[in-house]
Amino acid sequence: MTKARLEVRQAETGDIRRIAALAKRVYEDFAPYTQGEIRGQLNNYPEGCFVAVLDDKLVGYCATMRIGGDKALRPHTWDEITGNGYGSRHDAKGDWLYGYEMVVDPKVRGTRIGRRLYEERRFLAEQLELKGIVFGGRMPNFKRSYRRVKDPQEYLDQVIAGKIHDPVLRFQLANGFEPLGILPKYLPEDVKSRGNAVHMVWRNPWVDQEASPQARVPRGVENVRVATCQLQARAVKDFDEFMGQVRYFVDVASDYEADFILFPELFTLMLLSAEEEELSPLESIERLSEYTPRIRDALSEMALKYNINIIGGSHPTRMEDGDIHNVAMVCLRDGSIHEQEKIHPTPNEAYWWNIRGGDAVDVIQTDCGPIGVLICYDSEFPELARRLADEGARIIFVPFCTDSRQGYMRVRYCSAARAIENQVYMVMSGNVGNLPNVANMDIQYAQSCILTPCDFPFARDGIAAEATENVETLTISDVNLADLAWARAEGTVRNLADRRFDLYRIEWEHREGATAAEPSGPPPMHQHGPGGG
């Protein structure tokens, strides 16, 4: 018995690189998909994304989401309906499937890969008893024929009549789809179609098309236990004593069967108390960056040993280009290690420590679903959290370091706003106590907490749990990810679904060799802390 050559299956996060490469080969005239966009498509509705693998090579991909007929059947653009390509407009109670991507390697034409992917969509719609499938179909021969016809509608009519050949439209018509009309300006980048698309629909013959939608999102249970460590800054004699403090809280969180533990921003600064002499701010950061390999190895070993995902606050780290960045090490219990750089250093960090900002923020896949990390000041820039939500994040961790109540409240209020705007959980962790003889780290203020959206399934005040202010402690709470799915589909307000993509959207620049912007404005007026928040 020989191995099957062709497999059509649900797409997985491990396929993302190959999907991006396939789309880049096929869409030579389009800006390529970013891996973040594909990650969002898979995370936002994994059941609707399929790949075809032929002889171990990925040769086909399609992306689909559920959506209501009020959106699917009226005029729209591709950006508007898909949430700018992330599939973030997915509606868990939508009564239609919307197909917004179908790509097949031209080298395997004749093997009916496209037809097989269409069949997977159709089977999904029938299995869920949805009303049908909708999409905007390309018309790639319109550009060469548009002088022969007065408008896209006449072009479509002549294709249907067999007077003009369009391989894409003929394929869709042959697969049982019927045109509803033309979608002008559907995808301006589609030069061959002159930006137009044909509004295609397939109606499920097994359901009553006139029946009112009855789908409800089940208020199920998908519990994740989260621990946030409010860590006391204290003098330590060496690296082992410092890691012993960290290990203690990891052990306790593991005993409580927590899935995640979050440590504060710059929690490694207490290592500087072991120095024989007080170092200047620049010398301090240089010295700390030397600990990076040991910290990474220690946290990764703990994550495996204690079976818990560790978000290692943040630590100054020297990058390949020689700059120092403020980096969160995310060590998962499967042994993998991820990093998220702080995008926006505070003026204090930039001036006294010469810390530079990173240039990418993306979700991290975990055994509890996709998560994001926004280090302190980053939580005050709503574009970053929105990008993480588009990529599918349901929990965003915010390690912070603030020296005053004002700084803390900036981070707290902004994190609460991000929870509401994106219908996600926000987990905050800060340092408390004092570090004498450590430059730029004199005093700390924190009240670590776990914040929720504000709607009926959640805590009355949007706080799942919070620590007593300025006391070393571990705060633990269960959060139900299924409540987020309910809120996004049936909540009192639906911030993600109700965005006006016809008016505004966020574009993320991807530049090779990007460098962080220089600090703006005058130098900070004092040197009392990192100026977090």
Coordinates of C-alpha atoms in Angstrom, one line a residue, residues 89-434:
R89 CA -15.0 40.2 10.6
H90 CA -15.8 36.5 11.2
D91 CA -19.2 36.2 13.0
A92 CA -19.6 33.0 14.9
K93 CA -23.4 33.2 14.4
G94 CA -23.3 34.2 10.7
D95 CA -25.7 32.3 8.5
W96 CA -23.5 32.5 5.3
L97 CA -19.9 31.4 4.5
Y98 CA -17.8 34.0 2.9
G99 CA -14.9 32.9 0.8
Y100 CA -12.2 35.6 0.6
E101 CA -9.2 33.7 -0.6
M102 CA -8.6 30.9 -3.1
V103 CA -5.1 30.3 -4.5
V104 CA -3.8 27.3 -6.4
D105 CA -0.3 26.7 -7.7
P106 CA -0.5 27.1 -11.5
K107 CA 2.0 24.2 -11.9
V108 CA -0.7 21.7 -10.8
R109 CA -3.5 22.8 -13.0
G110 CA -5.4 19.9 -14.3
T111 CA -5.5 18.1 -10.9
R112 CA -8.7 19.9 -9.9
I113 CA -7.2 21.3 -6.7
G114 CA -9.5 24.3 -6.9
R115 CA -12.6 22.1 -7.2
R116 CA -11.6 20.1 -4.2
L117 CA -11.2 23.2 -2.1
Y118 CA -14.6 24.4 -3.2
E119 CA -16.0 21.1 -2.2
E120 CA -14.6 21.5 1.3
R121 CA -16.3 24.9 1.6
R122 CA -19.6 23.4 0.4
F123 CA -19.4 20.5 2.8
L124 CA -18.7 22.9 5.7
A125 CA -21.8 25.0 4.7
E126 CA -24.0 22.0 4.5
Q127 CA -22.6 20.5 7.8
L128 CA -23.4 23.8 9.6
E129 CA -26.7 24.1 7.8
L130 CA -25.8 27.6 6.6
K131 CA -27.7 29.4 3.9
G132 CA -24.9 29.2 1.4
I133 CA -21.6 30.6 0.2
V134 CA -20.8 34.1 -1.0
F135 CA -17.6 35.7 -2.5
G136 CA -16.3 38.3 -4.9
G137 CA -15.0 36.5 -8.0
R138 CA -12.2 37.9 -10.0
M139 CA -12.6 38.7 -13.7
P140 CA -9.0 38.6 -15.0
N141 CA -9.7 39.0 -18.7
F142 CA -11.8 42.1 -18.3
K143 CA -8.8 44.4 -18.7
R144 CA -8.0 43.1 -22.2
S145 CA -11.7 43.1 -23.2
Y146 CA -13.1 46.2 -21.6
R147 CA -12.9 48.2 -24.9
R148 CA -15.3 45.7 -26.4
V149 CA -17.9 46.1 -23.7
K150 CA -19.5 49.2 -22.1
D151 CA -19.1 48.1 -18.5
P152 CA -18.3 45.1 -16.2
Q153 CA -21.9 44.0 -16.3
E154 CA -21.9 43.6 -20.1
Y155 CA -18.6 41.7 -19.8
L156 CA -20.2 39.3 -17.3
D157 CA -23.2 38.8 -19.6
Q158 CA -21.0 38.0 -22.5
V159 CA -19.0 35.5 -20.4
I160 CA -22.2 33.8 -19.4
A161 CA -23.3 33.8 -23.0
G162 CA -20.0 32.2 -24.1
K163 CA -19.0 35.1 -26.2
I164 CA -16.0 36.0 -24.0
H165 CA -13.7 33.5 -22.3
D166 CA -12.8 34.1 -18.7
P167 CA -11.3 31.0 -17.0
V168 CA -12.0 32.1 -13.4
L169 CA -15.6 33.1 -14.0
R170 CA -16.3 30.0 -16.1
F171 CA -14.8 27.8 -13.3
Q172 CA -17.0 29.5 -10.7
L173 CA -20.1 29.2 -12.8
A174 CA -19.4 25.6 -13.5
N175 CA -19.2 25.0 -9.8
G176 CA -22.8 26.0 -9.2
F177 CA -22.3 29.7 -8.3
E178 CA -24.6 32.3 -9.7
P179 CA -23.9 36.1 -10.1
L180 CA -25.8 38.6 -8.0
G181 CA -24.2 41.5 -9.8
I182 CA -20.9 43.5 -9.9
L183 CA -18.9 44.7 -6.9
P184 CA -17.1 47.9 -8.2
K185 CA -13.8 48.9 -6.5
Y186 CA -13.9 45.5 -4.7
L187 CA -10.1 45.1 -4.9
P188 CA -8.3 48.1 -6.4
E189 CA -5.0 46.2 -6.6
D190 CA -6.6 43.7 -9.0
V191 CA -5.5 45.5 -12.2
K192 CA -6.6 42.7 -14.5
S193 CA -10.1 43.0 -13.2
R194 CA -9.8 46.8 -13.1
G195 CA -10.7 46.5 -9.4
N196 CA -14.1 44.9 -10.1
A197 CA -15.5 41.6 -8.9
V198 CA -18.6 39.5 -9.6
H199 CA -20.8 39.0 -6.5
M200 CA -21.2 35.2 -6.5
V201 CA -23.5 33.1 -4.4
W202 CA -24.3 29.4 -3.9
R203 CA -27.5 28.8 -2.0
N204 CA -27.7 25.7 0.1
P205 CA -30.6 23.6 -1.2
W206 CA -30.9 21.8 2.1
V207 CA -32.0 24.8 4.2
D208 CA -35.0 27.2 4.1
Q209 CA -33.7 30.4 2.5
E210 CA -36.6 32.4 3.9
A211 CA -36.1 31.3 7.5
S212 CA -34.8 33.9 10.0
P213 CA -31.4 33.1 11.4
Q214 CA -31.6 31.1 14.6
A215 CA -27.9 30.5 15.2
R216 CA -26.7 31.4 18.7
V217 CA -23.2 31.2 20.0
P218 CA -23.1 28.7 22.9
R219 CA -22.1 30.1 26.2
G220 CA -19.5 27.3 26.5
V221 CA -16.5 26.9 28.8
E222 CA -12.9 27.3 27.6
N223 CA -11.1 28.1 30.8
V224 CA -7.6 29.4 31.0
R225 CA -5.9 30.0 34.4
V226 CA -3.7 33.1 34.5
A227 CA -1.3 34.1 37.2
T228 CA 0.2 37.6 37.4
C229 CA 3.3 38.1 39.7
Q230 CA 3.6 41.4 41.5
L231 CA 7.3 41.1 42.2
Q232 CA 9.2 42.8 45.0
A233 CA 12.4 44.5 43.9
R234 CA 15.1 43.4 46.4
A235 CA 18.9 43.2 46.6
V236 CA 20.3 39.8 45.6
K237 CA 23.9 38.5 45.9
D238 CA 24.1 36.8 42.6
F239 CA 22.2 35.3 39.6
D240 CA 21.2 32.1 41.4
E241 CA 19.5 34.0 44.2
F242 CA 17.6 36.1 41.7
M243 CA 16.4 33.1 39.8
G244 CA 15.4 31.5 43.1
Q245 CA 12.9 34.3 43.6
V246 CA 11.5 33.8 40.2
R247 CA 11.4 30.0 40.6
Y248 CA 9.4 30.3 43.8
F249 CA 6.5 32.1 42.1
V250 CA 6.6 29.8 39.1
D251 CA 6.4 26.8 41.4
V252 CA 3.4 28.3 43.3
A253 CA 1.6 29.1 40.1
S254 CA 2.2 25.6 38.8
D255 CA 0.8 24.1 42.0
Y256 CA -2.3 26.1 41.3
E257 CA -2.3 24.6 37.8
A258 CA -2.0 28.0 36.1
D259 CA -1.5 27.9 32.3
F260 CA 0.4 31.2 32.3
I261 CA 2.5 33.3 34.7
L262 CA 3.4 36.9 33.9
F263 CA 6.4 38.7 35.4
P264 CA 6.9 42.5 35.4
E265 CA 8.8 44.7 32.9
L266 CA 12.5 45.0 33.6
F267 CA 12.2 42.5 36.5
T268 CA 15.8 41.5 36.0
L269 CA 17.1 44.9 37.1
M270 CA 17.5 43.6 40.6
L271 CA 20.5 41.7 39.3
L272 CA 22.4 45.0 39.3
S273 CA 22.2 45.0 43.1
A274 CA 24.8 42.3 43.1
E275 CA 27.4 44.7 41.5
E276 CA 30.2 45.8 43.7
E277 CA 29.8 49.4 42.6
E278 CA 26.8 51.4 41.4
L279 CA 26.9 51.6 37.7
S280 CA 25.8 54.5 35.5
P281 CA 22.5 54.0 33.5
L282 CA 24.4 53.1 30.3
E283 CA 26.8 50.8 32.1
S284 CA 23.8 49.1 33.9
I285 CA 22.1 48.2 30.6
E286 CA 25.3 46.9 29.1
R287 CA 25.8 44.7 32.1
L288 CA 22.3 43.4 32.2
S289 CA 22.4 42.5 28.5
E290 CA 25.2 40.1 29.3
Y291 CA 22.7 37.9 31.3
T292 CA 20.4 37.4 28.4
P293 CA 21.5 33.8 27.4
R294 CA 21.4 32.6 31.1
I295 CA 17.9 34.1 31.7
R296 CA 16.5 32.7 28.5
D297 CA 17.8 29.2 29.4
A298 CA 16.6 29.4 33.0
L299 CA 13.1 30.5 32.1
S300 CA 12.8 27.9 29.3
E301 CA 13.9 25.1 31.7
M302 CA 11.4 26.2 34.3
A303 CA 8.6 26.3 31.7
L304 CA 9.3 22.7 30.8
K305 CA 9.8 21.5 34.4
Y306 CA 6.8 23.2 35.9
N307 CA 4.5 22.7 32.9
I308 CA 3.6 26.4 32.6
N309 CA 3.9 29.1 30.0
I310 CA 6.1 31.9 31.3
I311 CA 5.9 35.5 30.0
G312 CA 9.3 36.7 31.3
G313 CA 8.4 40.3 31.9
S314 CA 11.1 42.1 29.9
H315 CA 14.9 42.3 29.8
P316 CA 17.4 44.6 28.1
T317 CA 18.8 42.6 25.2
R318 CA 21.5 43.4 22.7
M319 CA 20.3 42.7 19.2
E320 CA 22.2 41.6 16.1
D321 CA 22.6 45.2 14.9
G322 CA 24.2 46.2 18.2
D323 CA 21.3 48.1 19.6
I324 CA 19.8 47.4 23.0
H325 CA 16.0 46.6 23.0
N326 CA 13.6 45.9 25.8
V327 CA 12.5 42.3 25.1
A328 CA 9.9 40.0 26.6
M329 CA 11.0 36.3 26.6
V330 CA 8.0 34.1 26.2
C331 CA 9.0 30.5 27.2
L332 CA 6.3 28.0 26.5
R333 CA 5.8 24.7 28.3
D334 CA 6.5 22.8 25.0
G335 CA 10.1 24.1 25.1
S336 CA 9.7 26.8 22.4
I337 CA 11.0 30.3 23.1
H338 CA 9.5 33.4 21.6
E339 CA 10.4 37.1 21.9
Q340 CA 8.4 40.3 21.7
E341 CA 10.3 43.6 21.6
K342 CA 9.0 46.8 23.1
I343 CA 8.0 49.0 20.2
H344 CA 7.9 52.3 22.0
P345 CA 10.6 53.0 24.6
T346 CA 9.6 55.8 26.9
P347 CA 11.6 59.1 26.7
N348 CA 13.4 58.1 29.9
E349 CA 14.4 54.7 28.6
A350 CA 15.6 56.2 25.3
Y351 CA 17.6 59.0 26.9
W352 CA 19.2 57.4 30.0
W353 CA 19.5 53.8 28.8
N354 CA 19.7 54.3 25.0
I355 CA 17.1 51.6 24.5
R356 CA 15.7 51.5 21.0
G357 CA 12.3 50.3 19.8
G358 CA 11.5 47.1 17.9
D359 CA 9.6 47.1 14.6
A360 CA 7.2 44.1 14.7
V361 CA 4.3 42.9 16.9
D362 CA 2.7 39.6 16.3
V363 CA 0.7 37.0 18.2
I364 CA 2.4 34.0 19.7
Q365 CA 0.7 30.6 19.3
T366 CA 0.3 28.7 22.6
D367 CA -1.5 25.5 23.7
C368 CA -4.2 27.9 25.0
G369 CA -4.6 29.7 21.7
P370 CA -2.9 32.9 20.3
I371 CA -1.7 35.5 22.8
G372 CA 0.0 38.9 22.5
V373 CA 2.5 40.9 24.6
L374 CA 2.5 44.7 24.9
I375 CA 5.3 46.0 27.1
C376 CA 4.1 48.8 29.3
Y377 CA 4.1 52.0 27.2
D378 CA 3.0 49.9 24.1
S379 CA -0.4 49.4 25.8
E380 CA -1.0 53.1 25.3
F381 CA -0.9 52.8 21.5
P382 CA -4.2 51.3 20.4
E383 CA -3.0 50.3 16.9
L384 CA -0.7 47.6 18.4
A385 CA -3.5 45.9 20.4
R386 CA -5.8 46.1 17.4
R387 CA -3.2 44.3 15.2
L388 CA -2.9 41.5 17.8
A389 CA -6.7 41.2 18.0
D390 CA -6.8 41.0 14.2
E391 CA -4.3 38.2 14.3
G392 CA -6.5 36.3 16.7
A393 CA -5.2 37.2 20.2
R394 CA -7.6 36.6 23.0
I395 CA -5.3 37.4 25.9
I396 CA -2.8 40.2 25.9
F397 CA -0.1 40.4 28.6
V398 CA 1.2 43.7 29.7
P399 CA 4.4 43.6 31.9
F400 CA 5.0 47.2 33.2
C401 CA 7.3 49.1 35.4
T402 CA 6.1 52.5 36.8
D403 CA 7.5 54.6 39.6
S404 CA 4.3 56.7 40.4
R405 CA 0.6 56.2 40.6
Q406 CA 0.2 58.6 37.6
G407 CA 2.4 56.3 35.4
Y408 CA 0.6 53.2 36.7
M409 CA -2.9 54.7 36.0
R410 CA -1.9 55.5 32.4
V411 CA -1.1 51.9 31.8
R412 CA -4.1 50.7 33.7
Y413 CA -6.6 52.9 32.0
C414 CA -5.2 52.2 28.5
S415 CA -5.2 48.4 29.2
A416 CA -8.8 48.6 30.2
A417 CA -9.6 50.5 27.0
R418 CA -7.8 47.9 24.9
A419 CA -9.9 45.1 26.6
I420 CA -13.1 46.9 25.6
E421 CA -12.0 47.9 22.1
N422 CA -10.7 44.5 21.1
Q423 CA -12.9 42.3 23.4
V424 CA -9.9 40.5 24.9
Y425 CA -8.4 39.9 28.3
M426 CA -5.6 42.1 29.4
V427 CA -3.2 40.8 32.1
M428 CA -0.9 43.4 33.9
S429 CA 2.1 42.7 36.1
G430 CA 4.4 45.3 37.8
N431 CA 7.3 45.7 40.1
V432 CA 7.0 46.9 43.7
G433 CA 9.5 48.0 46.3
N434 CA 12.8 49.8 46.0

